[in-house]
Amino acid sequence: MTVDPMLPVPYRLLDRMPETRDTVTLTLEPVDEALPPPQPGQFAMLWAYGVGEVPISVAGLPGARRVEHTVRDVGRVTAALCRYTPGDIIGVRGPFGHPWPLESARGHDVVIVAGGIGLAPVRPVVQAILAERAAYGEVSLIVGARTAHDLLYREALDAWWREEVIDVRTTVDTPCSHWHTGSVGVVTQELHRVPITGAATVALVCGPEVMMRVVGATLVDRGVPAEQIAVSLERNMECGIGQCGHCQLGATLICRDGPVLPWASVHDLLGVSEL
Amino acid sequence: MTTIDDSLSAHPFFTDLDPDLRRRLAACTQPVSFPAEAAILREGGAADRMFALTSGRVAVGVQTPGRGLQVIETLQRGDILGWSWLFAPYRWTFDAVAVKPVTALEVRIACIRAVLDADPVAAASLYRNVGGVMAERLHSARLRLLDIFGEGH
């Protein structure tokens, strides 16, 4: 079946898992025909019928044509998506954009740094690595959030931390009284504590742009080649296919050329206020 | 047998120091440990030590009536705890409490200060490393002021 990329395909909401006070994970499956299977790092345009459409990263690929998206309620459309209940129909377009460079990470040490809702796009990467753990070297996952209550996927994080199959480090800006498993501080402090093997390392970074700028610079300082650092950018994606120009960052169209891009190609752009 | 000098050499803060200075520091250093919840530093206390953490986690913060320790940051293996010994009035400005059982190398400043006063080159190399730690923590504090996980980011 040839899919018109501008036409939303109906998906049924199978499950709605609250993650934090303002964030839910939606599990979708196609009503009839499925879209092409997405890869970790790609995004889809989710339609709340009668309200509007927003770009949301793939947050999980549980199989059987199902796709998970984690949505934070930050506006009219995302609020509508967060209110949906199982059985409701959501329109989906996609998948769009370039995925994380998982293939080129094979055989390398992998450092993943995620902040806030930025954990969602790297979650399927962690799942893929865990499913094929021997294919990678040392793997570190550093997760930052404002508070412990704002951490996504708490159960999964706790399980990954307990299993010690990968090195999981969590840090928050503001702790609460029961915060004993992680650190207090910013992700770069944790990054300084992780052994990094320079050229043998591939890094994947997703979070607020200020965080990605600092993390990218820190990784380069520690010997990771800029072309082996991938960041996931977010802009006002609308068409998803590089036609409308709303997601332009310099000469880069984030929906078409990204959202995952090598640090080497974007680090200069992220400091330009006029872009 | 692992000597104190070996332990200092293995700690990132001391690795790049001149071996002779490290040996003199080792003569002023002893291994220490603290159980979970033990107070390591008290705000206002004499800043006469520096700790190189080798395991566990330490919370640095301010004790507040009715609210306990308000944690500013946590430190762990590879980190340095305590730099108030560098500046008058040589008093700790925060509390530090072991979140998990902690082991550390405790450097007694009274012991090393005469060495540093007599050898400006050695002193400069140690102070440069402390300065690096301070710069990193200042940078982290500034990033947190931006509230990058808040609305609008």
Short mmCIF file of C-alpha atoms in Angstrom, two decimals:
data_model
loop_
_atom_site.label_atom_id
_atom_site.label_comp_id
_atom_site.label_asym_id
_atom_site.label_seq_id
_atom_site.Cartn_x
_atom_site.Cartn_y
_atom_site.Cartn_z
CA MET A 1 0.00 0.00 0.00
CA THR A 2 1.30 3.43 -0.91
CA VAL A 3 0.70 5.82 1.93
CA ASP A 4 0.10 9.50 1.28
CA PRO A 5 2.37 11.10 3.90
CA MET A 6 -0.12 13.92 4.40
CA LEU A 7 -3.06 11.66 5.20
CA PRO A 8 -3.45 10.51 8.81
CA VAL A 9 -4.01 6.79 9.27
CA PRO A 10 -6.40 5.80 12.06
CA TYR A 11 -4.81 4.10 15.07
CA ARG A 12 -6.65 2.85 18.13
CA LEU A 13 -5.47 3.76 21.60
CA LEU A 14 -4.84 0.44 23.37
CA ASP A 15 -3.34 1.65 26.60
CA ARG A 16 -2.77 4.93 28.40
CA MET A 17 -0.06 4.87 31.06
CA PRO A 18 0.37 8.00 33.21
CA GLU A 19 4.08 8.68 33.67
CA THR A 20 4.08 11.94 35.62
CA ARG A 21 1.53 14.59 36.58
CA ASP A 22 1.51 15.94 33.00
CA THR A 23 2.86 13.11 30.85
CA VAL A 24 1.32 9.88 29.57
CA THR A 25 2.50 7.05 27.35
CA LEU A 26 0.03 6.02 24.67
CA THR A 27 0.13 2.57 23.09
CA LEU A 28 -1.37 2.59 19.61
CA GLU A 29 -2.20 -0.08 17.08
CA PRO A 30 -3.55 0.39 13.56
CA VAL A 31 -7.28 0.07 13.03
CA ASP A 32 -6.64 -1.48 9.59
CA GLU A 33 -3.49 -0.89 7.56
CA ALA A 34 -0.36 -0.02 9.49
CA LEU A 35 2.12 2.67 8.60
CA PRO A 36 5.68 1.50 7.85
CA PRO A 37 7.35 0.40 11.09
CA PRO A 38 9.22 3.32 12.73
CA GLN A 39 12.78 3.17 14.00
CA PRO A 40 14.05 4.56 17.31
CA GLY A 41 14.59 8.28 16.90
CA GLN A 42 11.93 8.84 14.27
CA PHE A 43 8.72 10.71 14.98
CA ALA A 44 5.09 10.65 13.91
CA MET A 45 2.51 13.38 13.57
CA LEU A 46 -0.35 12.55 15.93
CA TRP A 47 -3.77 13.94 15.11
CA ALA A 48 -6.28 14.73 17.81
CA TYR A 49 -9.29 14.89 15.52
CA GLY A 50 -10.97 18.26 15.59
CA VAL A 51 -8.14 19.80 17.58
CA GLY A 52 -4.89 19.56 15.65
CA GLU A 53 -1.67 17.71 15.06
CA VAL A 54 1.69 17.53 16.83
CA PRO A 55 5.02 15.78 16.24
CA ILE A 56 5.74 13.11 18.84
CA SER A 57 8.78 10.83 18.97
CA VAL A 58 8.54 7.08 18.98
CA ALA A 59 8.95 6.04 22.62
CA GLY A 60 8.63 2.29 22.31
CA LEU A 61 8.15 -0.54 19.83
CA PRO A 62 6.48 -3.35 21.77
CA GLY A 63 5.85 -5.44 18.63
CA ALA A 64 2.67 -6.68 16.95
CA ARG A 65 2.44 -3.43 14.93
CA ARG A 66 2.11 -1.46 18.14
CA VAL A 67 3.83 1.85 18.72
CA GLU A 68 4.26 3.81 21.93
CA HIS A 69 4.39 7.59 22.14
CA THR A 70 4.99 9.56 25.32
CA VAL A 71 3.11 12.85 25.31
CA ARG A 72 3.56 15.77 27.68
CA ASP A 73 0.58 18.07 28.14
CA VAL A 74 1.98 21.42 27.10
CA GLY A 75 -0.69 22.76 24.75
CA ARG A 76 -4.12 22.34 23.22
CA VAL A 77 -3.35 19.29 21.05
CA THR A 78 -1.15 17.50 23.56
CA ALA A 79 -3.79 18.12 26.25
CA ALA A 80 -6.38 16.44 24.03
CA LEU A 81 -4.06 13.49 23.34
CA CYS A 82 -3.34 13.09 27.05
CA ARG A 83 -7.08 12.95 27.81
CA TYR A 84 -7.82 10.14 25.36
CA THR A 85 -8.85 6.80 26.80
CA PRO A 86 -8.41 3.24 25.45
CA GLY A 87 -10.57 2.65 22.40
CA ASP A 88 -10.31 6.22 21.14
CA ILE A 89 -9.00 6.80 17.63
CA ILE A 90 -5.94 8.92 16.89
CA GLY A 91 -4.72 9.87 13.42
CA VAL A 92 -1.10 9.08 12.70
CA ARG A 93 1.22 10.23 9.91
CA GLY A 94 4.76 9.03 9.52
CA PRO A 95 7.20 7.75 10.48
CA PHE A 96 9.34 10.76 9.63
CA GLY A 97 12.96 11.76 9.94
CA HIS A 98 16.23 10.02 10.55
CA PRO A 99 16.65 7.48 13.37
CA TRP A 100 19.38 7.16 15.98
CA PRO A 101 22.60 5.67 14.49
CA LEU A 102 22.19 2.34 16.25
CA GLU A 103 23.98 0.42 13.52
CA SER A 104 27.12 2.50 13.79
CA ALA A 105 26.97 2.18 17.58
CA ARG A 106 27.40 -1.58 17.38
CA GLY A 107 30.75 -2.66 18.72
CA HIS A 108 31.24 0.70 20.44
CA ASP A 109 30.77 1.94 23.96
CA VAL A 110 27.54 3.92 24.11
CA VAL A 111 26.79 6.93 26.26
CA ILE A 112 23.17 8.06 26.32
CA VAL A 113 22.27 11.35 27.97
CA ALA A 114 18.61 12.28 28.31
CA GLY A 115 16.92 15.15 30.08
CA GLY A 116 13.25 15.57 30.94
CA ILE A 117 10.90 14.41 28.19
CA GLY A 118 14.07 13.70 26.16
CA LEU A 119 14.15 10.26 27.73
CA ALA A 120 11.22 9.24 25.51
CA PRO A 121 13.07 9.23 22.16
CA VAL A 122 16.00 7.25 23.61
CA ARG A 123 13.86 4.69 25.43
CA PRO A 124 13.53 2.42 22.35
CA VAL A 125 17.31 2.68 21.90
CA VAL A 126 17.85 1.39 25.43
CA GLN A 127 15.34 -1.39 24.78
CA ALA A 128 17.11 -2.32 21.54
CA ILE A 129 20.51 -2.38 23.26
CA LEU A 130 19.18 -4.51 26.11
CA ALA A 131 17.67 -6.93 23.58
CA GLU A 132 21.08 -7.37 21.97
CA ARG A 133 23.40 -6.43 24.81
CA ALA A 134 26.46 -8.34 23.55
CA ALA A 135 26.56 -6.26 20.38
CA TYR A 136 27.69 -3.17 22.31
CA GLY A 137 30.54 -2.29 24.65
CA GLU A 138 30.06 -0.40 27.90
CA VAL A 139 26.69 1.35 27.94
CA SER A 140 25.89 4.29 30.19
CA LEU A 141 22.52 5.97 30.53
CA ILE A 142 22.43 9.34 32.29
CA VAL A 143 18.99 10.74 32.98
CA GLY A 144 18.26 14.20 34.33
CA ALA A 145 14.98 15.70 35.49
CA ARG A 146 13.71 18.64 37.47
CA THR A 147 12.50 16.45 40.35
CA ALA A 148 12.12 12.74 41.00
CA HIS A 149 8.39 13.15 40.28
CA ASP A 150 9.26 14.33 36.76
CA LEU A 151 11.27 11.22 35.86
CA LEU A 152 9.65 9.14 33.12
CA TYR A 153 9.50 5.34 33.15
CA ARG A 154 10.40 5.05 36.83
CA GLU A 155 9.77 1.31 36.98
CA ALA A 156 11.92 0.65 33.93
CA LEU A 157 14.68 2.94 35.21
CA ASP A 158 14.67 1.17 38.57
CA ALA A 159 14.78 -2.23 36.84
CA TRP A 160 17.63 -1.22 34.53
CA TRP A 161 19.51 0.19 37.53
CA ARG A 162 19.00 -2.97 39.62
CA GLU A 163 19.95 -5.34 36.81
CA GLU A 164 23.31 -3.53 36.28
CA VAL A 165 23.39 -4.68 32.67
CA ILE A 166 24.01 -1.08 31.74
CA ASP A 167 25.28 1.77 33.93
CA VAL A 168 22.19 3.82 34.84
CA ARG A 169 22.60 7.18 36.56
CA THR A 170 19.76 9.49 37.45
CA THR A 171 20.07 13.03 38.73
CA VAL A 172 17.55 15.68 39.65
CA ASP A 173 17.72 19.43 40.16
CA THR A 174 15.57 19.36 43.28
CA PRO A 175 15.36 16.25 45.45
CA CYS A 176 12.53 15.09 47.66
CA SER A 177 12.91 13.29 50.98
CA HIS A 178 12.71 9.78 49.47
CA TRP A 179 15.27 10.42 46.72
CA HIS A 180 18.01 7.94 47.58
CA THR A 181 18.76 6.08 44.35
CA GLY A 182 20.16 8.96 42.34
CA SER A 183 22.16 12.16 42.48
CA VAL A 184 21.33 15.82 42.90
CA GLY A 185 22.89 18.00 40.23
CA VAL A 186 23.02 18.33 36.46
CA VAL A 187 23.69 15.62 33.88
CA THR A 188 27.12 17.01 33.05
CA GLN A 189 28.27 16.28 36.60
CA GLU A 190 27.26 12.66 36.07
CA LEU A 191 28.93 12.68 32.68
CA HIS A 192 32.24 13.63 34.30
CA ARG A 193 31.92 10.51 36.47
CA VAL A 194 31.43 8.10 33.57
CA PRO A 195 34.53 6.47 32.06
CA ILE A 196 34.66 7.49 28.41
CA THR A 197 36.85 5.84 25.80
CA GLY A 198 37.00 8.70 23.31
CA ALA A 199 36.94 7.48 19.74
CA ALA A 200 35.49 4.12 20.79
CA THR A 201 32.37 5.85 22.07
CA VAL A 202 29.13 6.73 20.35
CA ALA A 203 26.94 9.22 22.24
CA LEU A 204 23.21 9.83 21.89
CA VAL A 205 21.82 12.99 23.48
CA CYS A 206 18.27 14.24 23.81
CA GLY A 207 16.84 16.95 26.04
CA PRO A 208 16.56 20.71 26.34
CA GLU A 209 18.87 22.39 23.85
CA VAL A 210 20.89 24.11 26.58
CA MET A 211 21.56 20.69 28.07
CA MET A 212 22.53 19.22 24.69
CA ARG A 213 24.94 22.09 24.01
CA VAL A 214 26.74 21.55 27.30
CA VAL A 215 26.72 17.77 27.01
CA GLY A 216 27.94 17.89 23.40
CA ALA A 217 30.82 20.19 24.33
CA THR A 218 31.71 18.02 27.33
CA LEU A 219 31.76 14.87 25.21
CA VAL A 220 34.04 16.52 22.65
CA ASP A 221 36.33 17.69 25.46
CA ARG A 222 36.50 14.09 26.62
CA GLY A 223 37.61 12.87 23.23
CA VAL A 224 34.41 11.70 21.59
CA PRO A 225 34.53 12.70 17.90
CA ALA A 226 31.79 15.22 17.08
CA GLU A 227 30.52 13.05 14.24
CA GLN A 228 29.96 10.22 16.74
CA ILE A 229 27.67 12.35 18.87
CA ALA A 230 24.05 12.33 17.78
CA VAL A 231 21.51 14.80 19.14
CA SER A 232 17.76 14.87 18.62
CA LEU A 233 16.35 18.31 17.93
CA GLU A 234 12.82 19.55 18.20
CA ARG A 235 11.28 22.34 16.19
CA ASN A 236 7.82 23.26 15.01
CA MET A 237 7.39 20.32 12.66
CA GLU A 238 4.17 20.56 10.64
CA CYS A 239 4.28 18.76 7.30
CA GLY A 240 6.91 16.20 8.37
CA ILE A 241 8.32 15.89 4.84
CA GLY A 242 10.43 19.01 4.38
CA GLN A 243 7.87 21.00 2.41
CA CYS A 244 6.50 23.68 4.71
CA GLY A 245 9.73 25.02 6.24
CA HIS A 246 8.32 25.53 9.73
CA CYS A 247 11.05 23.44 11.32
CA GLN A 248 13.94 25.19 9.61
CA LEU A 249 17.18 25.62 11.56
CA GLY A 250 19.57 27.43 9.24
CA ALA A 251 19.72 25.32 6.09
CA THR A 252 18.51 22.28 8.00
CA LEU A 253 14.92 21.11 7.99
CA ILE A 254 14.56 19.19 11.22
CA CYS A 255 11.69 16.99 10.02
CA ARG A 256 13.54 15.91 6.89
CA ASP A 257 17.22 16.08 7.87
CA GLY A 258 16.70 15.29 11.56
CA PRO A 259 15.38 15.05 14.13
CA VAL A 260 18.53 13.04 14.89
CA LEU A 261 21.57 14.91 13.65
CA PRO A 262 25.32 14.65 14.18
CA TRP A 263 26.64 17.14 16.71
CA ALA A 264 29.28 18.16 14.15
CA SER A 265 26.59 19.60 11.88
CA VAL A 266 24.50 21.49 14.42
CA HIS A 267 26.65 22.69 17.31
CA ASP A 268 27.38 26.03 15.65
CA LEU A 269 23.69 26.59 14.91
CA LEU A 270 22.48 26.04 18.46
CA GLY A 271 24.22 29.18 19.70
CA VAL A 272 22.65 31.48 17.12
CA SER A 273 19.75 33.38 18.64
CA GLU A 274 18.32 34.59 15.31
CA LEU A 275 17.71 31.10 13.91
CA MET B 1 49.57 -3.58 50.14
CA THR B 2 47.93 -0.41 48.90
CA THR B 3 49.51 2.69 50.40
CA ILE B 4 47.84 6.04 50.99
CA ASP B 5 49.98 7.39 48.16
CA ASP B 6 48.60 4.68 45.86
CA SER B 7 45.06 5.56 46.91
CA LEU B 8 45.66 9.26 46.25
CA SER B 9 47.19 8.44 42.85
CA ALA B 10 44.07 6.52 41.92
CA HIS B 11 41.76 9.42 42.82
CA PRO B 12 41.10 11.73 39.84
CA PHE B 13 41.71 14.87 41.89
CA PHE B 14 45.28 13.88 42.74
CA THR B 15 46.29 11.90 39.64
CA ASP B 16 48.04 14.74 37.83
CA LEU B 17 49.80 16.20 40.88
CA ASP B 18 53.57 16.11 41.16
CA PRO B 19 54.49 12.75 42.78
CA ASP B 20 56.57 14.49 45.43
CA LEU B 21 53.67 16.70 46.46
CA ARG B 22 51.39 13.68 46.47
CA ARG B 23 53.78 11.86 48.79
CA ARG B 24 53.77 14.85 51.16
CA LEU B 25 49.97 14.96 50.99
CA ALA B 26 49.84 11.23 51.70
CA ALA B 27 51.72 11.82 54.95
CA CYS B 28 48.82 14.07 56.01
CA THR B 29 46.06 11.74 54.81
CA GLN B 30 44.15 8.89 56.40
CA PRO B 31 41.34 6.65 55.18
CA VAL B 32 38.02 7.27 56.91
CA SER B 33 34.51 5.88 56.68
CA PHE B 34 31.05 7.09 57.65
CA PRO B 35 27.85 5.09 58.04
CA ALA B 36 24.70 6.18 56.22
CA GLU B 37 23.14 9.32 57.69
CA ALA B 38 26.35 10.31 59.51
CA ALA B 39 27.17 14.00 59.56
CA ILE B 40 30.52 14.55 57.84
CA LEU B 41 30.60 18.35 57.96
CA ARG B 42 28.58 20.84 59.98
CA GLU B 43 27.90 24.37 58.77
CA GLY B 44 30.04 26.78 60.78
CA GLY B 45 32.50 24.10 61.91
CA ALA B 46 36.24 24.51 61.50
CA ALA B 47 37.24 23.81 57.88
CA ASP B 48 40.40 21.92 58.68
CA ARG B 49 40.02 18.91 56.36
CA MET B 50 39.37 17.94 52.79
CA PHE B 51 37.85 14.63 51.73
CA ALA B 52 38.55 12.73 48.56
CA LEU B 53 35.55 10.43 48.22
CA THR B 54 36.26 6.83 47.25
CA SER B 55 32.81 5.25 47.62
CA GLY B 56 29.25 6.02 48.70
CA ARG B 57 27.28 9.22 48.28
CA VAL B 58 27.31 12.47 50.23
CA ALA B 59 24.53 15.07 50.26
CA VAL B 60 25.62 18.68 50.66
CA GLY B 61 22.98 21.10 51.89
CA VAL B 62 21.49 23.28 54.56
CA GLN B 63 19.80 22.01 57.72
CA THR B 64 16.41 23.66 58.12
CA PRO B 65 14.16 23.40 61.21
CA GLY B 66 11.28 21.05 60.49
CA ARG B 67 12.51 20.18 57.00
CA GLY B 68 15.81 18.45 57.62
CA LEU B 69 18.64 18.70 55.15
CA GLN B 70 17.78 20.76 52.07
CA VAL B 71 20.06 19.08 49.55
CA ILE B 72 21.94 21.29 47.09
CA GLU B 73 23.96 18.59 45.40
CA THR B 74 25.33 15.11 45.91
CA LEU B 75 28.93 13.98 45.62
CA GLN B 76 30.36 10.53 45.12
CA ARG B 77 33.45 8.50 44.26
CA GLY B 78 36.01 10.63 42.47
CA ASP B 79 34.69 13.88 43.93
CA ILE B 80 36.23 16.24 46.47
CA LEU B 81 34.28 17.36 49.51
CA GLY B 82 35.28 20.58 51.26
CA TRP B 83 37.22 23.62 50.03
CA SER B 84 36.42 26.15 52.77
CA TRP B 85 39.91 25.48 54.20
CA LEU B 86 41.20 27.66 51.37
CA PHE B 87 39.55 30.89 52.48
CA ALA B 88 39.17 32.81 55.73
CA PRO B 89 37.32 32.44 58.05
CA TYR B 90 37.96 28.70 57.36
CA ARG B 91 34.45 27.57 58.33
CA TRP B 92 32.22 25.10 56.51
CA THR B 93 29.43 26.89 54.68
CA PHE B 94 27.18 23.83 54.33
CA ASP B 95 26.36 20.57 56.02
CA ALA B 96 27.43 17.29 54.46
CA VAL B 97 25.70 14.01 55.30
CA ALA B 98 26.40 10.46 54.11
CA VAL B 99 23.42 9.27 52.04
CA LYS B 100 24.99 5.83 51.73
CA PRO B 101 27.98 4.45 53.65
CA VAL B 102 30.96 6.54 52.61
CA THR B 103 34.67 5.88 52.40
CA ALA B 104 37.09 8.70 51.79
CA LEU B 105 40.65 9.89 52.10
CA GLU B 106 40.78 12.65 54.68
CA VAL B 107 43.52 15.24 54.16
CA ARG B 108 44.36 17.16 57.34
CA ILE B 109 44.92 20.72 56.27
CA ALA B 110 46.90 21.82 59.34
CA CYS B 111 49.44 19.16 58.41
CA ILE B 112 49.76 20.18 54.78
CA ARG B 113 49.45 23.96 55.10
CA ALA B 114 53.09 24.43 56.13
CA VAL B 115 54.15 22.43 53.07
CA LEU B 116 52.03 24.57 50.79
CA ASP B 117 53.20 27.83 52.38
CA ALA B 118 56.82 26.80 51.85
CA ASP B 119 56.39 25.61 48.27
CA PRO B 120 54.35 28.02 46.10
CA VAL B 121 54.71 25.84 43.01
CA ALA B 122 53.26 22.83 44.79
CA ALA B 123 50.56 25.01 46.32
CA ALA B 124 49.62 26.41 42.92
CA SER B 125 49.17 22.92 41.45
CA LEU B 126 46.91 21.87 44.31
CA TYR B 127 44.93 25.13 44.23
CA ARG B 128 44.57 24.80 40.44
CA ASN B 129 42.89 21.44 40.91
CA VAL B 130 40.61 22.85 43.60
CA GLY B 131 39.84 25.73 41.25
CA GLY B 132 38.89 23.26 38.54
CA VAL B 133 36.44 21.56 40.88
CA MET B 134 34.99 24.92 41.92
CA ALA B 135 34.60 26.02 38.29
CA GLU B 136 32.79 22.81 37.40
CA ARG B 137 30.39 23.16 40.31
CA LEU B 138 29.78 26.83 39.56
CA HIS B 139 29.00 25.89 35.97
CA SER B 140 26.56 23.24 37.16
CA ALA B 141 24.92 25.69 39.57
CA ARG B 142 24.49 28.23 36.76
CA LEU B 143 22.90 25.60 34.53
CA ARG B 144 20.44 24.76 37.28
CA LEU B 145 19.57 28.45 37.60
CA LEU B 146 18.38 28.28 33.99
CA ASP B 147 15.77 25.71 35.08
CA ILE B 148 16.25 23.89 31.78
CA PHE B 149 13.58 21.31 32.55
CA GLY B 150 10.99 23.96 33.31
CA GLU B 151 8.39 25.46 31.00
CA GLY B 152 9.74 27.04 27.85
CA HIS B 153 12.67 24.67 27.34
#
